[in-house]
Amino acid sequence: MADSALDVAVELVRDPASLARISEQWEELARHAHEPSALHDPAITLALLAAGGSGFWCCLSWARDPERCDLPAALGGLFTLRRERSACGFASWIVHTALIGAEGAQRHVAALLDWLKRSGAVVVEFRQVPCDGRLNDALADVLGERASTVHVRDGAAAGAGPGLRNLVIGLGAVGDMWVSMLPLLDRARRCVASSRAASRAVAA
């Protein structure tokens, strides 16, 4: 990985006040983001998070050059998340939105996945990732190196808009096994939905 020299640490934040204290670093990250994001404006994002109550989680990814210990850590990634359990009861996370710097994008994505795995997550889902965006490219590079199991849900079937897709990623052996079952589960759901639609048509 080209940017593996960066020393990256992930911090979990659960209150708007903590995020407000890093507004300056946040704005700097937005100016050098690898692609546009809904998180580019700290004031708007903080207002939305405050209006949403106490259920939000944010992960901040901080990078430091190990050869320049005299420099402060730089904010390289901001991810908004929600924690839930998958259909099989495994601990999983949903990454709703990401703001990542152009420099070290792969390293920040890798650090987030490592942190989620250490926190006990078995599955993580990235929502509405642009198919031709740089976040998609960074994820592809990181997951390719890890040989992770990934299930792609494209378009309207996953509740995503045109050109967007949801990526369900297994973290470790159990997560990989569960994610590998998703194509079969999705196919079964489609068959059930089709059968019900046919039954309603006949009844009508």
Short mmCIF file of C-alpha atoms in Angstrom, two decimals:
data_model
loop_
_atom_site.label_atom_id
_atom_site.label_comp_id
_atom_site.label_asym_id
_atom_site.label_seq_id
_atom_site.Cartn_x
_atom_site.Cartn_y
_atom_site.Cartn_z
CA MET A 1 0.00 0.00 0.00
CA ALA A 2 1.56 3.27 -1.12
CA ASP A 3 0.69 5.26 2.00
CA SER A 4 1.48 2.60 4.61
CA ALA A 5 4.23 4.78 6.14
CA LEU A 6 1.60 6.91 7.83
CA ASP A 7 1.00 6.24 11.52
CA VAL A 8 -2.80 6.31 11.83
CA ALA A 9 -4.97 6.20 14.95
CA VAL A 10 -8.78 6.04 15.08
CA GLU A 11 -10.83 7.89 17.70
CA LEU A 12 -14.53 7.33 18.45
CA VAL A 13 -16.60 10.47 19.13
CA ARG A 14 -20.19 10.42 20.34
CA ASP A 15 -21.08 14.05 21.09
CA PRO A 16 -21.29 17.21 18.93
CA ALA A 17 -19.19 19.24 21.38
CA SER A 18 -16.14 17.04 20.78
CA LEU A 19 -16.58 17.40 17.03
CA ALA A 20 -17.05 21.17 17.30
CA ARG A 21 -13.62 21.42 18.95
CA ILE A 22 -11.95 20.10 15.79
CA SER A 23 -13.81 22.35 13.33
CA GLU A 24 -10.57 23.91 12.08
CA GLN A 25 -8.99 20.51 11.26
CA TRP A 26 -12.32 19.38 9.79
CA GLU A 27 -12.44 22.35 7.42
CA GLU A 28 -8.84 21.69 6.39
CA LEU A 29 -9.73 18.06 5.64
CA ALA A 30 -12.73 19.17 3.54
CA ARG A 31 -10.49 21.46 1.48
CA HIS A 32 -8.22 18.52 0.64
CA ALA A 33 -10.83 15.75 0.45
CA HIS A 34 -10.35 13.05 -2.17
CA GLU A 35 -13.94 13.56 -3.39
CA PRO A 36 -17.07 15.60 -2.46
CA SER A 37 -18.93 14.52 0.66
CA ALA A 38 -22.06 15.49 2.58
CA LEU A 39 -19.73 16.06 5.55
CA HIS A 40 -17.80 18.92 3.94
CA ASP A 41 -19.45 21.63 6.10
CA PRO A 42 -18.86 21.19 9.87
CA ALA A 43 -21.59 23.66 10.92
CA ILE A 44 -24.32 21.98 8.85
CA THR A 45 -23.22 18.48 9.85
CA LEU A 46 -23.11 19.37 13.55
CA ALA A 47 -26.61 20.87 13.36
CA LEU A 48 -27.95 17.71 11.71
CA LEU A 49 -26.24 15.45 14.26
CA ALA A 50 -27.57 17.52 17.16
CA ALA A 51 -31.09 17.39 15.71
CA GLY A 52 -30.80 13.62 15.38
CA GLY A 53 -30.35 13.07 19.12
CA SER A 54 -27.70 10.96 20.87
CA GLY A 55 -27.68 7.98 18.53
CA PHE A 56 -24.82 9.05 16.29
CA TRP A 57 -21.26 7.76 16.25
CA CYS A 58 -18.30 9.31 14.45
CA CYS A 59 -14.86 7.85 13.89
CA LEU A 60 -11.98 10.26 13.36
CA SER A 61 -8.84 8.98 11.69
CA TRP A 62 -5.68 10.88 12.64
CA ALA A 63 -2.39 10.55 10.73
CA ARG A 64 1.12 11.33 11.86
CA ASP A 65 4.35 11.10 9.89
CA PRO A 66 6.61 8.87 12.06
CA GLU A 67 9.64 10.72 10.69
CA ARG A 68 8.26 14.11 11.79
CA CYS A 69 7.26 13.67 15.42
CA ASP A 70 7.48 17.45 15.86
CA LEU A 71 4.34 17.91 13.74
CA PRO A 72 0.82 17.48 15.16
CA ALA A 73 -1.42 14.68 13.93
CA ALA A 74 -3.57 15.64 10.94
CA LEU A 75 -7.24 14.70 10.54
CA GLY A 76 -7.36 12.38 7.55
CA GLY A 77 -10.80 10.80 7.79
CA LEU A 78 -14.24 11.35 9.32
CA PHE A 79 -16.85 8.59 9.20
CA THR A 80 -20.44 8.70 10.51
CA LEU A 81 -21.65 5.31 11.72
CA ARG A 82 -24.54 3.46 13.28
CA ARG A 83 -24.22 0.21 15.22
CA GLU A 84 -26.67 -2.64 14.80
CA ARG A 85 -26.94 -6.42 14.59
CA SER A 86 -27.15 -8.28 11.31
CA ALA A 87 -29.98 -10.65 10.44
CA CYS A 88 -27.92 -13.52 11.92
CA GLY A 89 -27.25 -11.65 15.16
CA PHE A 90 -23.66 -10.60 14.47
CA ALA A 91 -22.40 -7.21 15.60
CA SER A 92 -22.24 -4.94 12.56
CA TRP A 93 -21.68 -1.30 11.69
CA ILE A 94 -23.21 0.91 8.99
CA VAL A 95 -20.93 3.62 7.58
CA HIS A 96 -23.36 6.23 6.28
CA THR A 97 -20.99 8.95 5.07
CA ALA A 98 -17.25 9.41 4.80
CA LEU A 99 -14.96 12.41 4.37
CA ILE A 100 -11.40 11.32 3.58
CA GLY A 101 -8.32 13.29 2.60
CA ALA A 102 -6.71 12.76 -0.77
CA GLU A 103 -3.41 11.85 0.89
CA GLY A 104 -3.40 8.46 2.57
CA ALA A 105 -7.01 7.54 1.70
CA GLN A 106 -6.25 3.81 1.64
CA ARG A 107 -4.49 3.96 4.99
CA HIS A 108 -7.42 5.71 6.66
CA VAL A 109 -9.92 3.21 5.27
CA ALA A 110 -7.71 0.33 6.45
CA ALA A 111 -7.36 1.89 9.91
CA LEU A 112 -11.17 2.21 10.21
CA LEU A 113 -11.70 -1.45 9.25
CA ASP A 114 -9.03 -2.54 11.74
CA TRP A 115 -10.67 -0.47 14.48
CA LEU A 116 -14.12 -1.90 13.73
CA LYS A 117 -12.75 -5.43 13.84
CA ARG A 118 -11.03 -4.80 17.20
CA SER A 119 -14.28 -3.36 18.54
CA GLY A 120 -15.96 -6.72 17.89
CA ALA A 121 -17.71 -5.99 14.60
CA VAL A 122 -18.09 -8.96 12.28
CA VAL A 123 -19.75 -7.12 9.39
CA VAL A 124 -19.53 -3.52 8.14
CA GLU A 125 -21.63 -1.94 5.42
CA PHE A 126 -20.66 1.17 3.48
CA ARG A 127 -23.84 2.89 2.27
CA GLN A 128 -24.29 4.63 -1.09
CA VAL A 129 -20.69 4.59 -2.29
CA PRO A 130 -20.30 6.22 -5.76
CA CYS A 131 -19.30 3.45 -8.17
CA ASP A 132 -16.75 5.67 -9.92
CA GLY A 133 -15.55 7.54 -6.82
CA ARG A 134 -12.20 7.49 -5.08
CA LEU A 135 -13.67 6.02 -1.88
CA ASN A 136 -14.74 3.02 -3.95
CA ASP A 137 -11.21 2.78 -5.36
CA ALA A 138 -9.62 3.00 -1.90
CA LEU A 139 -11.95 0.31 -0.58
CA ALA A 140 -11.18 -1.93 -3.57
CA ASP A 141 -7.43 -1.61 -2.96
CA VAL A 142 -7.67 -2.27 0.78
CA LEU A 143 -10.07 -5.19 0.47
CA GLY A 144 -8.08 -6.69 -2.39
CA GLU A 145 -5.00 -6.86 -0.19
CA ARG A 146 -7.00 -8.48 2.62
CA ALA A 147 -8.90 -10.94 0.41
CA SER A 148 -12.07 -9.92 2.26
CA THR A 149 -15.50 -11.25 1.30
CA VAL A 150 -17.62 -8.42 -0.14
CA HIS A 151 -21.24 -8.42 -1.26
CA VAL A 152 -22.32 -5.59 -3.56
CA ARG A 153 -25.88 -4.33 -3.59
CA ASP A 154 -26.42 -2.01 -6.52
CA GLY A 155 -29.02 0.60 -7.29
CA ALA A 156 -32.63 0.82 -6.22
CA ALA A 157 -32.73 -2.75 -4.87
CA ALA A 158 -30.48 -1.61 -2.04
CA GLY A 159 -32.17 1.75 -1.55
CA ALA A 160 -29.31 3.54 -3.29
CA GLY A 161 -29.56 6.10 -6.07
CA PRO A 162 -28.19 5.81 -9.62
CA GLY A 163 -24.46 5.15 -9.73
CA LEU A 164 -24.38 4.26 -6.04
CA ARG A 165 -23.99 0.95 -4.28
CA ASN A 166 -23.88 -0.53 -0.81
CA LEU A 167 -20.89 -2.71 0.08
CA VAL A 168 -21.27 -5.37 2.80
CA ILE A 169 -17.84 -6.46 4.05
CA GLY A 170 -16.87 -9.41 6.24
CA LEU A 171 -14.35 -8.71 9.00
CA GLY A 172 -12.58 -11.98 9.74
CA ALA A 173 -13.53 -15.60 9.14
CA VAL A 174 -17.03 -15.46 10.67
CA GLY A 175 -17.88 -12.23 8.87
CA ASP A 176 -16.53 -13.56 5.57
CA MET A 177 -18.65 -16.70 5.97
CA TRP A 178 -21.79 -14.68 6.72
CA VAL A 179 -21.27 -12.23 3.84
CA SER A 180 -20.69 -15.15 1.44
CA MET A 181 -24.27 -16.28 2.23
CA LEU A 182 -25.85 -12.94 1.27
CA PRO A 183 -26.24 -13.64 -2.49
CA LEU A 184 -28.29 -16.75 -1.62
CA LEU A 185 -30.36 -14.86 0.95
CA ASP A 186 -31.05 -12.04 -1.49
CA ARG A 187 -32.05 -14.53 -4.17
CA ALA A 188 -34.44 -16.24 -1.74
CA ARG A 189 -36.03 -12.89 -0.84
CA ARG A 190 -36.52 -12.07 -4.51
CA CYS A 191 -38.14 -15.47 -5.13
CA VAL A 192 -40.52 -14.98 -2.19
CA ALA A 193 -41.42 -11.48 -3.35
CA SER A 194 -42.02 -12.71 -6.90
CA SER A 195 -44.20 -15.57 -5.67
CA ARG A 196 -46.29 -13.22 -3.53
CA ALA A 197 -46.72 -10.80 -6.43
CA ALA A 198 -47.86 -13.67 -8.69
CA SER A 199 -50.34 -14.85 -6.04
CA ARG A 200 -51.82 -11.36 -5.72
CA ALA A 201 -52.17 -11.11 -9.52
CA VAL A 202 -54.05 -14.42 -9.66
CA ALA A 203 -56.32 -13.41 -6.75
CA ALA A 204 -57.16 -10.14 -8.49
#
